[in-house]
Amino acid sequence: MTRTHTTPAAPASTSAPASTSTDQTVVRRPKPRWLLGLGPLVLIAVLLGLFSLLNGPGLSRLGQGVPPKEEVAVEDVRLTPGQIIITVRNEGPDPVAIAQVNVSDYYAAFTQTTETMAPLQTSTITVSYHWVDGDPYEIALVTSIGGKIPAAIDAAALSPERDGSFFGLMALLGVYVGVIPVALGMLWMPFVRRSSAAWVRGLLGVTVGLLAFLTFDATLEAFDLVAGTSAFGGPLVVILGALLSYLVLEATDAWMRRHQDLHTTGEPAALSPRRLALLIAVGIGLHNLGEGLAIGSAYAVGSLALGASLIIGFAIHNTTEGLAIVTPMARTRPSLARLAVLGLIAGAPAVLGALIGSTVYQPTLGAFLLGLGAGAVGQVAVKLLPMLKDPEGKTFTPLTAGGIVAGLAVMFGTGLLVVA
């Protein structure tokens, strides 16, 4: 008989835990970057809103005894039979109310679209006054606290009606001073193509001089438009416009070179003559936009007489812009279609500027557009400088320096013909 021995099971160890737990690591997703940037903006907006709703806690006595600051600019003066229509803008931090209108020591009856102008708000004041054609008038708008806002009419004349014939005249004016002169200047293309390399560098120097003059001229004119005003930043809008156009053209040029030439050469290519001509046309076009704006607004308020001599002066002054466009393409054969497009890019904005200036002109807008033109033309002038180098690598030689001086002199001399 066989006995089977079984080994008794070992007792469970008392040191082993009754149950086991698995460590779980919770992975937190990082917050989106845009949310981190938006958070402070929302907090700032909430705090500013509360500050405004509570009317500046603790600061209620800060402005006691301080008279309100009144800064009002006269933007437009129009004359209709028996009426003087004045558009004004409150450029100060406090509300302004016009209480009286004095026309050459006579207090005239008037109506206004806004009784009290909030900061940056406009009001159109219609004064009942039988003015005499050709007579000068001194106007003073008296505010509710006794301040006076002056305006002057050198020689009274009926303001043109803004109908179809008026807009047609403005478009024709833009063609005369913008499109046609630029097209005539581009007729120098055969002469430029037959010039030697040295003479081409001299003509490029002339182009640099032309563009440099346009840069300074547009900047000074823009500063003059906003002199003595702080609305919308005052003179800062000129600097903003110039920097904006300069940086946009630089970025556009870099993007075009990187995406159009990188796949063939492995690195961004140099600025081609055709692309440089396009940049020049764009810069001149922005300048002519501001110039057309000034011309249209001056005619709309009766301060510009459209005589044949003045049109001829503008044409001569702007003809040199066509030369600036075709000179970089001296060693290429552009098609007539390309030349026509470049001419329209440079000259046609004068038509648009004249139409805008004669209808919705505002000095700050004009200054901003002139600043855009100044920055664009200046950027192109900088791009032209490397093309002035001779075989020895010198940029400023007697020929190129003489060309720059000649360009400045030509623009200054022809500019004397268009002083309105």
Tab-separated table of C-alpha atoms in Angstrom:
chain	number	residue	atom	x	y	z
A	1	MET	CA	0.000	0.000	0.000
A	2	THR	CA	1.482	3.190	-1.084
A	3	ARG	CA	1.145	6.284	1.019
A	4	THR	CA	1.105	9.664	-0.578
A	5	HIS	CA	2.748	12.411	1.360
A	6	THR	CA	1.514	15.922	0.730
A	7	THR	CA	3.410	18.946	1.715
A	8	PRO	CA	1.266	21.409	3.612
A	9	ALA	CA	0.954	24.850	2.001
A	10	ALA	CA	3.025	27.496	3.540
A	11	PRO	CA	1.082	30.057	5.475
A	12	ALA	CA	0.591	33.420	3.824
A	13	SER	CA	3.229	35.870	4.740
A	14	THR	CA	1.992	38.463	7.130
A	15	SER	CA	4.372	41.051	5.727
A	16	ALA	CA	2.779	41.140	2.227
A	17	PRO	CA	0.216	43.895	1.746
A	18	ALA	CA	-3.349	42.866	1.542
A	19	SER	CA	-3.860	44.894	-1.627
A	20	THR	CA	-1.567	46.573	-4.161
A	21	SER	CA	-2.048	50.039	-5.681
A	22	THR	CA	-0.772	51.257	-9.014
A	23	ASP	CA	0.839	54.687	-9.159
A	24	GLN	CA	-0.976	56.838	-11.750
A	25	THR	CA	0.752	59.962	-13.168
A	26	VAL	CA	-1.637	62.671	-14.351
A	27	VAL	CA	-0.260	64.502	-17.403
A	28	ARG	CA	-1.511	68.055	-17.599
A	29	ARG	CA	-1.744	69.617	-21.038
A	30	PRO	CA	-0.126	73.062	-21.271
A	31	LYS	CA	-2.441	75.986	-21.810
A	32	PRO	CA	-2.612	77.339	-25.378
A	33	ARG	CA	-0.137	80.129	-26.053
A	34	TRP	CA	-2.841	82.420	-27.424
A	35	LEU	CA	-4.745	82.089	-24.137
A	36	LEU	CA	-1.690	83.137	-22.156
A	37	GLY	CA	-1.382	86.224	-24.319
A	38	LEU	CA	-5.100	87.040	-24.209
A	39	GLY	CA	-5.401	86.749	-20.431
A	40	PRO	CA	-3.561	89.971	-19.511
A	41	LEU	CA	-5.466	91.875	-22.202
A	42	VAL	CA	-8.802	90.770	-20.763
A	43	LEU	CA	-7.688	91.723	-17.255
A	44	ILE	CA	-6.543	95.156	-18.422
A	45	ALA	CA	-9.869	95.723	-20.218
A	46	VAL	CA	-11.853	94.720	-17.120
A	47	LEU	CA	-9.852	97.018	-14.852
A	48	LEU	CA	-10.158	99.955	-17.242
A	49	GLY	CA	-13.890	99.345	-17.577
A	50	LEU	CA	-14.350	99.331	-13.811
A	51	PHE	CA	-12.231	102.466	-13.494
A	52	SER	CA	-14.398	104.222	-16.065
A	53	LEU	CA	-17.716	103.049	-14.572
A	54	LEU	CA	-16.682	104.159	-11.100
A	55	ASN	CA	-15.513	107.506	-12.540
A	56	GLY	CA	-11.980	107.244	-11.190
A	57	PRO	CA	-12.332	106.370	-7.494
A	58	GLY	CA	-10.628	108.970	-5.343
A	59	LEU	CA	-9.919	111.330	-8.257
A	60	SER	CA	-13.169	113.301	-8.287
A	61	ARG	CA	-11.476	116.450	-7.005
A	62	LEU	CA	-8.530	116.265	-9.348
A	63	GLY	CA	-10.017	118.510	-12.045
A	64	GLN	CA	-11.749	121.019	-9.799
A	65	GLY	CA	-10.924	124.601	-10.673
A	66	VAL	CA	-9.220	123.657	-13.942
A	67	PRO	CA	-10.913	125.220	-17.017
A	68	PRO	CA	-11.742	122.848	-19.880
A	69	LYS	CA	-9.214	122.645	-22.700
A	70	GLU	CA	-10.736	123.621	-26.047
A	71	GLU	CA	-8.947	122.672	-29.249
A	72	VAL	CA	-11.112	122.945	-32.350
A	73	ALA	CA	-9.834	122.787	-35.943
A	74	VAL	CA	-11.619	124.187	-38.996
A	75	GLU	CA	-11.474	121.458	-41.645
A	76	ASP	CA	-13.602	122.887	-44.449
A	77	VAL	CA	-15.242	126.159	-45.503
A	78	ARG	CA	-17.783	126.197	-48.337
A	79	LEU	CA	-19.695	129.145	-49.758
A	80	THR	CA	-23.206	128.846	-51.159
A	81	PRO	CA	-25.622	131.698	-51.997
A	82	GLY	CA	-26.381	133.463	-48.697
A	83	GLN	CA	-24.562	130.867	-46.581
A	84	ILE	CA	-21.149	129.991	-45.209
A	85	ILE	CA	-20.831	126.302	-44.334
A	86	ILE	CA	-18.024	125.448	-41.914
A	87	THR	CA	-16.937	121.981	-40.814
A	88	VAL	CA	-15.078	121.840	-37.493
A	89	ARG	CA	-13.619	119.027	-35.391
A	90	ASN	CA	-13.053	118.907	-31.642
A	91	GLU	CA	-9.420	117.899	-31.229
A	92	GLY	CA	-9.227	118.438	-27.468
A	93	PRO	CA	-9.983	116.148	-24.521
A	94	ASP	CA	-13.099	118.066	-23.350
A	95	PRO	CA	-16.523	118.609	-24.969
A	96	VAL	CA	-16.950	121.873	-26.892
A	97	ALA	CA	-20.127	123.782	-27.744
A	98	ILE	CA	-20.295	126.603	-30.318
A	99	ALA	CA	-22.434	129.442	-28.938
A	100	GLN	CA	-21.927	132.281	-31.444
A	101	VAL	CA	-20.523	132.926	-34.922
A	102	ASN	CA	-18.908	136.267	-35.751
A	103	VAL	CA	-18.341	137.168	-39.406
A	104	SER	CA	-16.290	140.358	-39.823
A	105	ASP	CA	-17.608	141.862	-36.542
A	106	TYR	CA	-21.191	140.785	-37.265
A	107	TYR	CA	-22.863	138.104	-35.128
A	108	ALA	CA	-24.760	135.971	-37.633
A	109	ALA	CA	-27.547	133.429	-37.168
A	110	PHE	CA	-26.461	129.834	-37.625
A	111	THR	CA	-27.432	126.194	-37.233
A	112	GLN	CA	-25.206	123.230	-36.404
A	113	THR	CA	-25.488	119.492	-36.705
A	114	THR	CA	-24.056	118.827	-33.225
A	115	GLU	CA	-24.801	121.054	-30.252
A	116	THR	CA	-21.895	119.736	-28.161
A	117	MET	CA	-18.942	118.067	-29.824
A	118	ALA	CA	-17.341	115.178	-28.006
A	119	PRO	CA	-13.580	114.631	-28.446
A	120	LEU	CA	-12.732	113.989	-32.129
A	121	GLN	CA	-16.351	114.611	-33.171
A	122	THR	CA	-17.209	116.915	-36.081
A	123	SER	CA	-19.978	119.454	-36.542
A	124	THR	CA	-21.187	121.286	-39.644
A	125	ILE	CA	-22.115	124.897	-38.952
A	126	THR	CA	-24.343	126.676	-41.500
A	127	VAL	CA	-24.101	130.462	-41.154
A	128	SER	CA	-26.713	132.748	-42.713
A	129	TYR	CA	-24.672	135.551	-44.258
A	130	HIS	CA	-24.936	137.373	-47.587
A	131	TRP	CA	-21.301	137.437	-48.603
A	132	VAL	CA	-19.980	139.442	-51.541
A	133	ASP	CA	-17.960	137.776	-54.277
A	134	GLY	CA	-14.271	138.608	-54.027
A	135	ASP	CA	-14.391	140.174	-50.538
A	136	PRO	CA	-12.245	138.852	-47.660
A	137	TYR	CA	-13.868	137.748	-44.406
A	138	GLU	CA	-12.643	137.028	-40.881
A	139	ILE	CA	-14.701	134.411	-39.034
A	140	ALA	CA	-14.617	133.653	-35.320
A	141	LEU	CA	-16.510	130.745	-33.778
A	142	VAL	CA	-17.194	131.599	-30.127
A	143	THR	CA	-17.519	128.686	-27.712
A	144	SER	CA	-19.805	128.485	-24.697
A	145	ILE	CA	-16.978	129.506	-22.331
A	146	GLY	CA	-15.809	132.415	-24.503
A	147	GLY	CA	-13.043	130.783	-26.531
A	148	LYS	CA	-12.588	131.839	-30.159
A	149	ILE	CA	-11.838	129.614	-33.132
A	150	PRO	CA	-10.603	131.699	-36.095
A	151	ALA	CA	-11.159	131.033	-39.783
A	152	ALA	CA	-10.383	133.231	-42.769
A	153	ILE	CA	-11.686	133.603	-46.317
A	154	ASP	CA	-9.137	135.447	-48.461
A	155	ALA	CA	-11.504	136.075	-51.361
A	156	ALA	CA	-15.083	134.828	-51.275
A	157	ALA	CA	-16.128	132.692	-54.247
A	158	LEU	CA	-18.980	130.297	-54.864
A	159	SER	CA	-17.937	126.719	-54.035
A	160	PRO	CA	-18.399	124.287	-56.936
A	161	GLU	CA	-21.340	121.908	-56.871
A	162	ARG	CA	-20.227	118.311	-56.377
A	163	ASP	CA	-22.115	116.760	-59.289
A	164	GLY	CA	-21.126	114.557	-62.211
A	165	SER	CA	-19.385	117.327	-64.117
A	166	PHE	CA	-17.384	118.245	-61.015
A	167	PHE	CA	-16.131	114.686	-60.521
A	168	GLY	CA	-15.354	114.478	-64.221
A	169	LEU	CA	-13.256	117.624	-63.890
A	170	MET	CA	-11.396	116.150	-60.933
A	171	ALA	CA	-10.678	112.946	-62.868
A	172	LEU	CA	-9.434	114.963	-65.850
A	173	LEU	CA	-7.254	117.000	-63.508
A	174	GLY	CA	-5.680	113.801	-62.171
A	175	VAL	CA	-4.994	112.626	-65.725
A	176	TYR	CA	-3.366	115.943	-66.616
A	177	VAL	CA	-1.058	116.123	-63.604
A	178	GLY	CA	-0.435	112.389	-63.082
A	179	VAL	CA	-0.984	109.981	-65.956
A	180	ILE	CA	0.096	112.084	-68.936
A	181	PRO	CA	3.304	113.533	-67.405
A	182	VAL	CA	4.526	110.101	-66.272
A	183	ALA	CA	3.802	108.641	-69.714
A	184	LEU	CA	5.715	111.463	-71.380
A	185	GLY	CA	8.679	110.922	-69.076
A	186	MET	CA	8.796	107.246	-70.011
A	187	LEU	CA	9.447	108.233	-73.634
A	188	TRP	CA	13.097	108.625	-72.584
A	189	MET	CA	13.368	104.827	-72.641
A	190	PRO	CA	15.133	104.647	-76.078
A	191	PHE	CA	17.638	107.304	-74.978
A	192	VAL	CA	18.370	105.439	-71.749
A	193	ARG	CA	18.852	102.113	-73.554
A	194	ARG	CA	21.427	103.581	-75.945
A	195	SER	CA	23.442	105.218	-73.180
A	196	SER	CA	26.762	103.761	-72.037
A	197	ALA	CA	27.122	102.043	-68.675
A	198	ALA	CA	28.709	105.157	-67.179
A	199	TRP	CA	25.894	107.381	-68.397
A	200	VAL	CA	23.298	104.917	-67.083
A	201	ARG	CA	24.886	105.216	-63.642
A	202	GLY	CA	24.672	108.997	-64.002
A	203	LEU	CA	20.981	108.759	-64.940
A	204	LEU	CA	20.409	106.482	-61.955
A	205	GLY	CA	22.002	109.223	-59.859
A	206	VAL	CA	19.477	111.659	-61.341
A	207	THR	CA	16.740	109.205	-60.364
A	208	VAL	CA	18.037	109.034	-56.793
A	209	GLY	CA	18.023	112.836	-56.655
A	210	LEU	CA	14.442	112.962	-57.957
A	211	LEU	CA	13.236	110.432	-55.398
A	212	ALA	CA	15.140	112.094	-52.544
A	213	PHE	CA	13.498	115.420	-53.372
A	214	LEU	CA	10.046	113.800	-53.467
A	215	THR	CA	10.737	112.214	-50.078
A	216	PHE	CA	11.616	115.490	-48.365
A	217	ASP	CA	8.950	117.472	-50.224
A	218	ALA	CA	6.146	115.088	-49.253
A	219	THR	CA	7.337	114.946	-45.636
A	220	LEU	CA	7.472	118.729	-45.243
A	221	GLU	CA	4.092	119.153	-46.917
A	222	ALA	CA	2.558	116.526	-44.640
A	223	PHE	CA	3.963	118.167	-41.500
A	224	ASP	CA	2.559	121.484	-42.709
A	225	LEU	CA	-0.931	119.991	-43.017
A	226	VAL	CA	-1.034	118.904	-39.363
A	227	ALA	CA	0.953	121.786	-37.875
A	228	GLY	CA	-0.585	122.955	-34.614
A	229	THR	CA	-3.002	120.035	-34.283
A	230	SER	CA	-2.904	116.934	-32.128
A	231	ALA	CA	-5.938	115.123	-33.535
A	232	PHE	CA	-5.269	111.487	-34.421
A	233	GLY	CA	-1.665	111.922	-33.313
A	234	GLY	CA	-0.877	115.119	-35.221
A	235	PRO	CA	2.588	114.962	-36.827
A	236	LEU	CA	3.004	111.388	-35.631
A	237	VAL	CA	0.655	110.198	-38.399
A	238	VAL	CA	3.231	111.369	-40.944
A	239	ILE	CA	5.971	109.306	-39.300
A	240	LEU	CA	3.596	106.358	-38.967
A	241	GLY	CA	2.668	106.501	-42.643
A	242	ALA	CA	6.309	106.741	-43.750
A	243	LEU	CA	7.439	103.833	-41.559
A	244	LEU	CA	4.440	101.725	-42.589
A	245	SER	CA	5.037	102.071	-46.326
A	246	TYR	CA	8.815	101.639	-45.967
A	247	LEU	CA	8.496	98.430	-43.958
A	248	VAL	CA	5.703	97.020	-46.126
A	249	LEU	CA	7.726	97.533	-49.314
A	250	GLU	CA	10.828	96.045	-47.692
A	251	ALA	CA	8.899	92.999	-46.500
A	252	THR	CA	7.173	92.577	-49.867
A	253	ASP	CA	10.457	92.779	-51.750
A	254	ALA	CA	12.123	90.242	-49.436
A	255	TRP	CA	9.162	87.858	-49.728
A	256	MET	CA	9.119	88.067	-53.535
A	257	ARG	CA	12.851	87.403	-53.812
A	258	ARG	CA	12.741	84.493	-51.370
A	259	HIS	CA	9.766	82.708	-52.932
A	260	GLN	CA	10.502	83.387	-56.605
A	261	ASP	CA	14.266	82.877	-56.747
A	262	LEU	CA	15.155	80.562	-53.865
A	263	HIS	CA	14.198	77.394	-55.728
A	264	THR	CA	16.609	78.135	-58.592
A	265	THR	CA	19.652	79.683	-56.932
A	266	GLY	CA	19.472	78.316	-53.416
A	267	GLU	CA	19.482	81.805	-51.936
A	268	PRO	CA	17.476	85.017	-52.420
A	269	ALA	CA	18.424	86.737	-55.666
A	270	ALA	CA	19.395	90.360	-56.062
A	271	LEU	CA	16.748	92.915	-56.896
A	272	SER	CA	16.042	92.674	-60.622
A	273	PRO	CA	15.702	95.815	-62.781
A	274	ARG	CA	12.048	95.092	-63.581
A	275	ARG	CA	11.178	94.619	-59.937
A	276	LEU	CA	13.036	97.785	-59.031
A	277	ALA	CA	11.083	99.670	-61.707
A	278	LEU	CA	7.878	98.301	-60.184
A	279	LEU	CA	8.903	99.496	-56.723
A	280	ILE	CA	9.667	102.942	-58.137
A	281	ALA	CA	6.251	103.062	-59.830
A	282	VAL	CA	4.499	102.058	-56.588
A	283	GLY	CA	6.391	104.678	-54.583
A	284	ILE	CA	5.670	107.423	-57.108
A	285	GLY	CA	2.048	106.301	-57.254
A	286	LEU	CA	1.650	106.723	-53.492
A	287	HIS	CA	3.265	110.157	-53.743
A	288	ASN	CA	0.899	111.162	-56.565
A	289	LEU	CA	-2.045	109.933	-54.495
A	290	GLY	CA	-1.180	112.444	-51.791
A	291	GLU	CA	-0.482	115.136	-54.391
A	292	GLY	CA	-3.861	114.572	-56.068
A	293	LEU	CA	-5.532	114.688	-52.657
A	294	ALA	CA	-4.042	118.119	-51.967
A	295	ILE	CA	-4.965	119.443	-55.415
A	296	GLY	CA	-8.562	118.212	-55.255
A	297	SER	CA	-9.167	119.604	-51.779
A	298	ALA	CA	-7.620	122.956	-52.671
A	299	TYR	CA	-9.882	123.318	-55.694
A	300	ALA	CA	-12.970	122.197	-53.747
A	301	VAL	CA	-12.561	125.009	-51.206
A	302	GLY	CA	-11.718	127.598	-53.871
A	303	SER	CA	-8.058	128.145	-52.975
A	304	LEU	CA	-6.648	126.733	-56.233
A	305	ALA	CA	-7.240	128.315	-59.638
A	306	LEU	CA	-6.992	125.697	-62.375
A	307	GLY	CA	-5.215	127.818	-64.948
A	308	ALA	CA	-3.421	126.397	-67.959
A	309	SER	CA	-0.065	127.640	-66.651
A	310	LEU	CA	-0.537	125.745	-63.393
A	311	ILE	CA	-1.430	122.534	-65.233
A	312	ILE	CA	1.673	122.933	-67.402
A	313	GLY	CA	3.746	123.451	-64.274
A	314	PHE	CA	2.457	120.237	-62.726
A	315	ALA	CA	3.070	118.378	-65.989
A	316	ILE	CA	6.696	119.520	-66.237
A	317	HIS	CA	7.293	118.767	-62.570
A	318	ASN	CA	5.923	115.214	-62.828
A	319	THR	CA	7.410	114.322	-66.229
A	320	THR	CA	10.724	113.514	-64.573
A	321	GLU	CA	8.981	110.732	-62.645
A	322	GLY	CA	8.678	108.729	-65.877
A	323	LEU	CA	12.441	108.931	-66.343
A	324	ALA	CA	12.915	107.537	-62.836
A	325	ILE	CA	10.805	104.487	-63.746
A	326	VAL	CA	12.539	103.522	-67.012
A	327	THR	CA	16.161	104.188	-66.024
A	328	PRO	CA	16.660	100.933	-64.019
A	329	MET	CA	15.507	98.957	-67.103
A	330	ALA	CA	18.231	100.396	-69.362
A	331	ARG	CA	19.665	96.947	-70.153
A	332	THR	CA	16.334	95.127	-70.575
A	333	ARG	CA	13.654	95.066	-73.264
A	334	PRO	CA	10.328	95.617	-71.472
A	335	SER	CA	7.167	95.210	-73.506
A	336	LEU	CA	4.849	98.126	-74.240
A	337	ALA	CA	2.218	96.483	-72.035
A	338	ARG	CA	4.608	96.403	-69.064
A	339	LEU	CA	5.542	100.047	-69.595
A	340	ALA	CA	1.866	100.996	-69.802
A	341	VAL	CA	1.102	99.171	-66.548
A	342	LEU	CA	4.030	100.845	-64.793
A	343	GLY	CA	2.859	104.244	-66.037
A	344	LEU	CA	-0.668	103.664	-64.740
A	345	ILE	CA	0.623	102.447	-61.371
A	346	ALA	CA	2.619	105.665	-60.997
A	347	GLY	CA	0.191	108.188	-62.497
A	348	ALA	CA	-3.381	106.929	-62.016
A	349	PRO	CA	-3.404	107.401	-58.190
A	350	ALA	CA	-3.450	111.158	-58.851
A	351	VAL	CA	-6.977	110.702	-60.261
A	352	LEU	CA	-8.113	108.832	-57.153
A	353	GLY	CA	-6.465	111.409	-54.900
A	354	ALA	CA	-8.201	114.305	-56.660
A	355	LEU	CA	-11.598	112.608	-56.289
A	356	ILE	CA	-11.049	111.861	-52.591
A	357	GLY	CA	-9.665	115.317	-51.861
A	358	SER	CA	-12.608	117.073	-53.453
A	359	THR	CA	-15.214	115.132	-51.452
A	360	VAL	CA	-14.098	113.745	-48.078
A	361	TYR	CA	-10.846	115.578	-47.486
A	362	GLN	CA	-9.476	115.671	-43.955
A	363	PRO	CA	-6.044	117.188	-43.168
A	364	THR	CA	-4.871	114.249	-41.076
A	365	LEU	CA	-5.812	111.817	-43.848
A	366	GLY	CA	-3.867	113.910	-46.336
A	367	ALA	CA	-0.838	113.998	-44.059
A	368	PHE	CA	-0.977	110.224	-43.579
A	369	LEU	CA	-1.144	109.571	-47.333
A	370	LEU	CA	1.721	111.973	-47.978
A	371	GLY	CA	3.691	110.134	-45.290
A	372	LEU	CA	2.963	106.850	-47.081
A	373	GLY	CA	4.326	108.327	-50.292
A	374	ALA	CA	7.418	109.721	-48.580
A	375	GLY	CA	8.298	106.386	-47.005
A	376	ALA	CA	7.731	104.462	-50.235
A	377	VAL	CA	9.798	106.813	-52.385
A	378	GLY	CA	12.564	106.899	-49.788
A	379	GLN	CA	12.679	103.098	-49.693
A	380	VAL	CA	13.108	102.958	-53.464
A	381	ALA	CA	15.874	105.580	-53.377
A	382	VAL	CA	17.779	103.387	-50.907
A	383	LYS	CA	17.332	100.360	-53.187
A	384	LEU	CA	18.817	102.293	-56.096
A	385	LEU	CA	22.087	103.150	-54.367
A	386	PRO	CA	23.813	99.769	-55.025
A	387	MET	CA	23.192	100.245	-58.765
A	388	LEU	CA	25.357	103.378	-58.755
A	389	LYS	CA	28.562	101.395	-58.144
A	390	ASP	CA	31.199	101.564	-60.860
A	391	PRO	CA	33.505	98.621	-61.773
A	392	GLU	CA	35.804	99.623	-58.896
A	393	GLY	CA	32.958	99.401	-56.366
A	394	LYS	CA	32.617	103.155	-55.756
A	395	THR	CA	29.059	104.406	-55.295
A	396	PHE	CA	29.584	108.158	-55.275
A	397	THR	CA	31.710	109.134	-58.239
A	398	PRO	CA	31.739	112.585	-59.843
A	399	LEU	CA	29.189	111.364	-62.402
A	400	THR	CA	26.753	109.792	-59.928
A	401	ALA	CA	27.106	112.621	-57.415
A	402	GLY	CA	26.508	115.127	-60.211
A	403	GLY	CA	23.447	113.152	-61.258
A	404	ILE	CA	22.007	113.296	-57.745
A	405	VAL	CA	22.569	117.043	-57.570
A	406	ALA	CA	21.010	117.461	-61.025
A	407	GLY	CA	17.950	115.471	-59.964
A	408	LEU	CA	17.476	117.619	-56.868
A	409	ALA	CA	17.933	120.807	-58.905
A	410	VAL	CA	15.448	119.756	-61.585
A	411	MET	CA	12.760	118.895	-59.052
A	412	PHE	CA	13.336	122.093	-57.106
A	413	GLY	CA	13.226	124.238	-60.255
A	414	THR	CA	10.109	122.634	-61.678
A	415	GLY	CA	8.504	122.713	-58.249
A	416	LEU	CA	8.564	126.507	-58.402
A	417	LEU	CA	6.117	126.283	-61.319
A	418	VAL	CA	3.386	124.638	-59.216
A	419	VAL	CA	3.189	127.002	-56.255
A	420	ALA	CA	-0.538	127.719	-55.984
